[in-house]
């Protein structure tokens, strides 16, 4: 089993895979008479295909045993998929570049409390993986006609470790 150690998530190291959603960065401005700060345009929601629309949902995720035995990744060819935690807890993010015959070797990141992610359309990624305890998330993804889910099962699992 190939061992992979998760790295801290940052805008720079996640840029090839999608967007980090947090209150960092310079694209912010006051609203509501200066009583609120808007952190603007943090990610791009993609929705393609017949009757495509952007959906907002919620999910409660249950943690996996660590180290994570990664046997499968998935992708959504018709839309992006964002996960924004609703509690100040970290979660594991696993992504893969596309290779000739499926996903390439996984990259693993730990989203810090207050960070969410947006997977680009058609990006191979692991399933939602809270760390340590149940966690609620806001999901922004694609609805509409057509199949928007592909799964790939690795012939040899990867073992993802927390630092």
C-alpha positions as a Python dict, from the first residue, in 0.01 Angstrom:
ca = {
    (1, 'X'): (0, 0, 0),
    (2, 'X'): (142, 340, -99),
    (3, 'X'): (163, 581, 195),
    (4, 'X'): (68, 948, 148),
    (5, 'X'): (94, 1212, 422),
    (6, 'X'): (-161, 1495, 413),
    (7, 'X'): (-27, 1849, 390),
    (8, 'X'): (-184, 2171, 522),
    (9, 'X'): (-427, 2318, 267),
    (10, 'X'): (-339, 2655, 111),
    (11, 'X'): (-460, 2851, -190),
    (12, 'X'): (-125, 2793, -358),
    (13, 'X'): (-96, 2416, -315),
    (14, 'X'): (-464, 2353, -398),
    (15, 'X'): (-482, 2587, -703),
    (16, 'X'): (-430, 2307, -962),
    (17, 'X'): (-739, 2128, -824),
    (18, 'X'): (-984, 2405, -740),
    (19, 'X'): (-1048, 2685, -493),
    (20, 'X'): (-991, 2726, -120),
    (21, 'X'): (-1294, 2898, 33),
    (22, 'X'): (-1206, 3105, 339),
    (23, 'X'): (-1192, 3461, 469),
    (24, 'X'): (-834, 3521, 358),
    (25, 'X'): (-730, 3712, 51),
    (26, 'X'): (-780, 4070, -59),
    (27, 'X'): (-1118, 4051, -235),
    (28, 'X'): (-1330, 4183, 51),
    (29, 'X'): (-1528, 4496, 128),
    (30, 'X'): (-1768, 4626, 393),
    (31, 'X'): (-2146, 4599, 347),
    (32, 'X'): (-2456, 4672, 557),
    (33, 'X'): (-2337, 5012, 670),
    (34, 'X'): (-1996, 4875, 769),
    (35, 'X'): (-2142, 4617, 1009),
    (36, 'X'): (-2039, 4320, 791),
    (37, 'X'): (-1738, 4229, 577),
    (38, 'X'): (-1810, 4053, 248),
    (39, 'X'): (-1541, 3811, 125),
    (40, 'X'): (-1629, 3820, -242),
    (41, 'X'): (-1600, 3577, -535),
    (42, 'X'): (-1422, 3297, -347),
    (43, 'X'): (-1498, 3018, -597),
    (44, 'X'): (-1666, 2954, -930),
    (45, 'X'): (-1964, 2716, -931),
    (46, 'X'): (-1981, 2525, -1260),
    (47, 'X'): (-2303, 2365, -1391),
    (48, 'X'): (-2314, 2226, -1745),
    (49, 'X'): (-2541, 1993, -1940),
    (50, 'X'): (-2916, 1962, -1992),
    (51, 'X'): (-3134, 2155, -1743),
    (52, 'X'): (-2824, 2235, -1538),
    (53, 'X'): (-2861, 2444, -1225),
    (54, 'X'): (-2658, 2517, -914),
    (55, 'X'): (-2786, 2345, -598),
    (56, 'X'): (-2726, 2428, -232),
    (57, 'X'): (-2752, 2134, 7),
    (58, 'X'): (-2632, 2029, 352),
    (59, 'X'): (-2472, 1703, 464),
    (60, 'X'): (-2361, 1551, 792),
    (61, 'X'): (-2039, 1354, 747),
    (62, 'X'): (-1908, 1079, 972),
    (63, 'X'): (-1531, 1040, 1021),
    (64, 'X'): (-1339, 746, 878),
    (65, 'X'): (-1077, 547, 1064),
    (66, 'X'): (-726, 689, 1020),
    (67, 'X'): (-503, 625, 844),
    (68, 'X'): (-758, 637, 563),
    (69, 'X'): (-755, 338, 330),
    (70, 'X'): (-832, 507, -4),
    (71, 'X'): (-983, 255, -244),
    (72, 'X'): (-1200, 481, -460),
    (73, 'X'): (-1221, 835, -597),
    (74, 'X'): (-1500, 1004, -788),
    (75, 'X'): (-1552, 1297, -1022),
    (76, 'X'): (-1838, 1506, -1153),
    (77, 'X'): (-1802, 1573, -1528),
    (78, 'X'): (-2088, 1825, -1547),
    (79, 'X'): (-2019, 2049, -1250),
    (80, 'X'): (-1798, 2165, -968),
    (81, 'X'): (-1860, 2063, -607),
    (82, 'X'): (-1793, 2280, -301),
    (83, 'X'): (-1783, 2171, 64),
    (84, 'X'): (-1798, 2445, 327),
    (85, 'X'): (-1780, 2329, 691),
    (86, 'X'): (-2042, 2468, 928),
    (87, 'X'): (-1830, 2406, 1237),
    (88, 'X'): (-1468, 2500, 1317),
    (89, 'X'): (-1322, 2154, 1255),
    (90, 'X'): (-1058, 2028, 1009),
    (91, 'X'): (-1135, 1776, 736),
    (92, 'X'): (-930, 1567, 495),
    (93, 'X'): (-924, 1655, 124),
    (94, 'X'): (-794, 1402, -133),
    (95, 'X'): (-757, 1490, -502),
    (96, 'X'): (-594, 1338, -813),
    (97, 'X'): (-486, 1479, -1145),
    (98, 'X'): (-630, 1300, -1447),
    (99, 'X'): (-401, 1041, -1606),
    (100, 'X'): (-433, 843, -1930),
    (101, 'X'): (-626, 552, -1775),
    (102, 'X'): (-798, 724, -1480),
    (103, 'X'): (-677, 919, -1180),
    (104, 'X'): (-308, 978, -1110),
    (105, 'X'): (-151, 936, -763),
    (106, 'X'): (-352, 1110, -489),
    (107, 'X'): (-259, 1435, -315),
    (108, 'X'): (-392, 1485, 38),
    (109, 'X'): (-455, 1807, 230),
    (110, 'X'): (-594, 1900, 568),
    (111, 'X'): (-845, 2186, 555),
    (112, 'X'): (-799, 2397, 867),
    (113, 'X'): (-1098, 2517, 1069),
    (114, 'X'): (-1270, 2788, 863),
    (115, 'X'): (-1153, 2655, 524),
    (116, 'X'): (-1377, 2502, 260),
    (117, 'X'): (-1293, 2376, -87),
    (118, 'X'): (-1439, 2385, -436),
    (119, 'X'): (-1344, 2092, -662),
    (120, 'X'): (-1328, 2193, -1027),
    (121, 'X'): (-1555, 2017, -1273),
    (122, 'X'): (-1425, 1670, -1370),
    (123, 'X'): (-1160, 1654, -1093),
    (124, 'X'): (-1097, 1317, -930),
    (125, 'X'): (-1144, 1346, -553),
    (126, 'X'): (-1198, 1138, -242),
    (127, 'X'): (-1521, 1128, -48),
    (128, 'X'): (-1607, 1377, 227),
    (129, 'X'): (-1382, 1291, 522),
    (130, 'X'): (-1432, 1473, 854),
    (131, 'X'): (-1152, 1421, 1105),
    (132, 'X'): (-1230, 1292, 1454),
    (133, 'X'): (-1603, 1358, 1484),
    (134, 'X'): (-1924, 1413, 1290),
    (135, 'X'): (-1929, 1736, 1092),
    (136, 'X'): (-2190, 1934, 898),
    (137, 'X'): (-2117, 2093, 560),
    (138, 'X'): (-2288, 2320, 311),
    (139, 'X'): (-2257, 2174, -41),
    (140, 'X'): (-2279, 2375, -362),
    (141, 'X'): (-2291, 2158, -672),
    (142, 'X'): (-2475, 2078, -994),
    (143, 'X'): (-2826, 1949, -1044),
    (144, 'X'): (-3000, 1868, -1372),
    (145, 'X'): (-3039, 1589, -1624),
    (146, 'X'): (-2761, 1350, -1715),
    (147, 'X'): (-2515, 1147, -1512),
    (148, 'X'): (-2279, 1365, -1309),
    (149, 'X'): (-2090, 1095, -1118),
    (150, 'X'): (-1803, 869, -1223),
    (151, 'X'): (-1619, 640, -979),
    (152, 'X'): (-1276, 482, -1008),
    (153, 'X'): (-1165, 192, -786),
    (154, 'X'): (-789, 157, -739),
    (155, 'X'): (-640, -190, -790),
    (156, 'X'): (-412, -121, -490),
    (157, 'X'): (-537, 108, -214),
    (158, 'X'): (-349, 412, -89),
    (159, 'X'): (-298, 481, 280),
    (160, 'X'): (-353, 846, 372),
    (161, 'X'): (-191, 960, 698),
    (162, 'X'): (-243, 1274, 900),
    (163, 'X'): (81, 1456, 988),
}
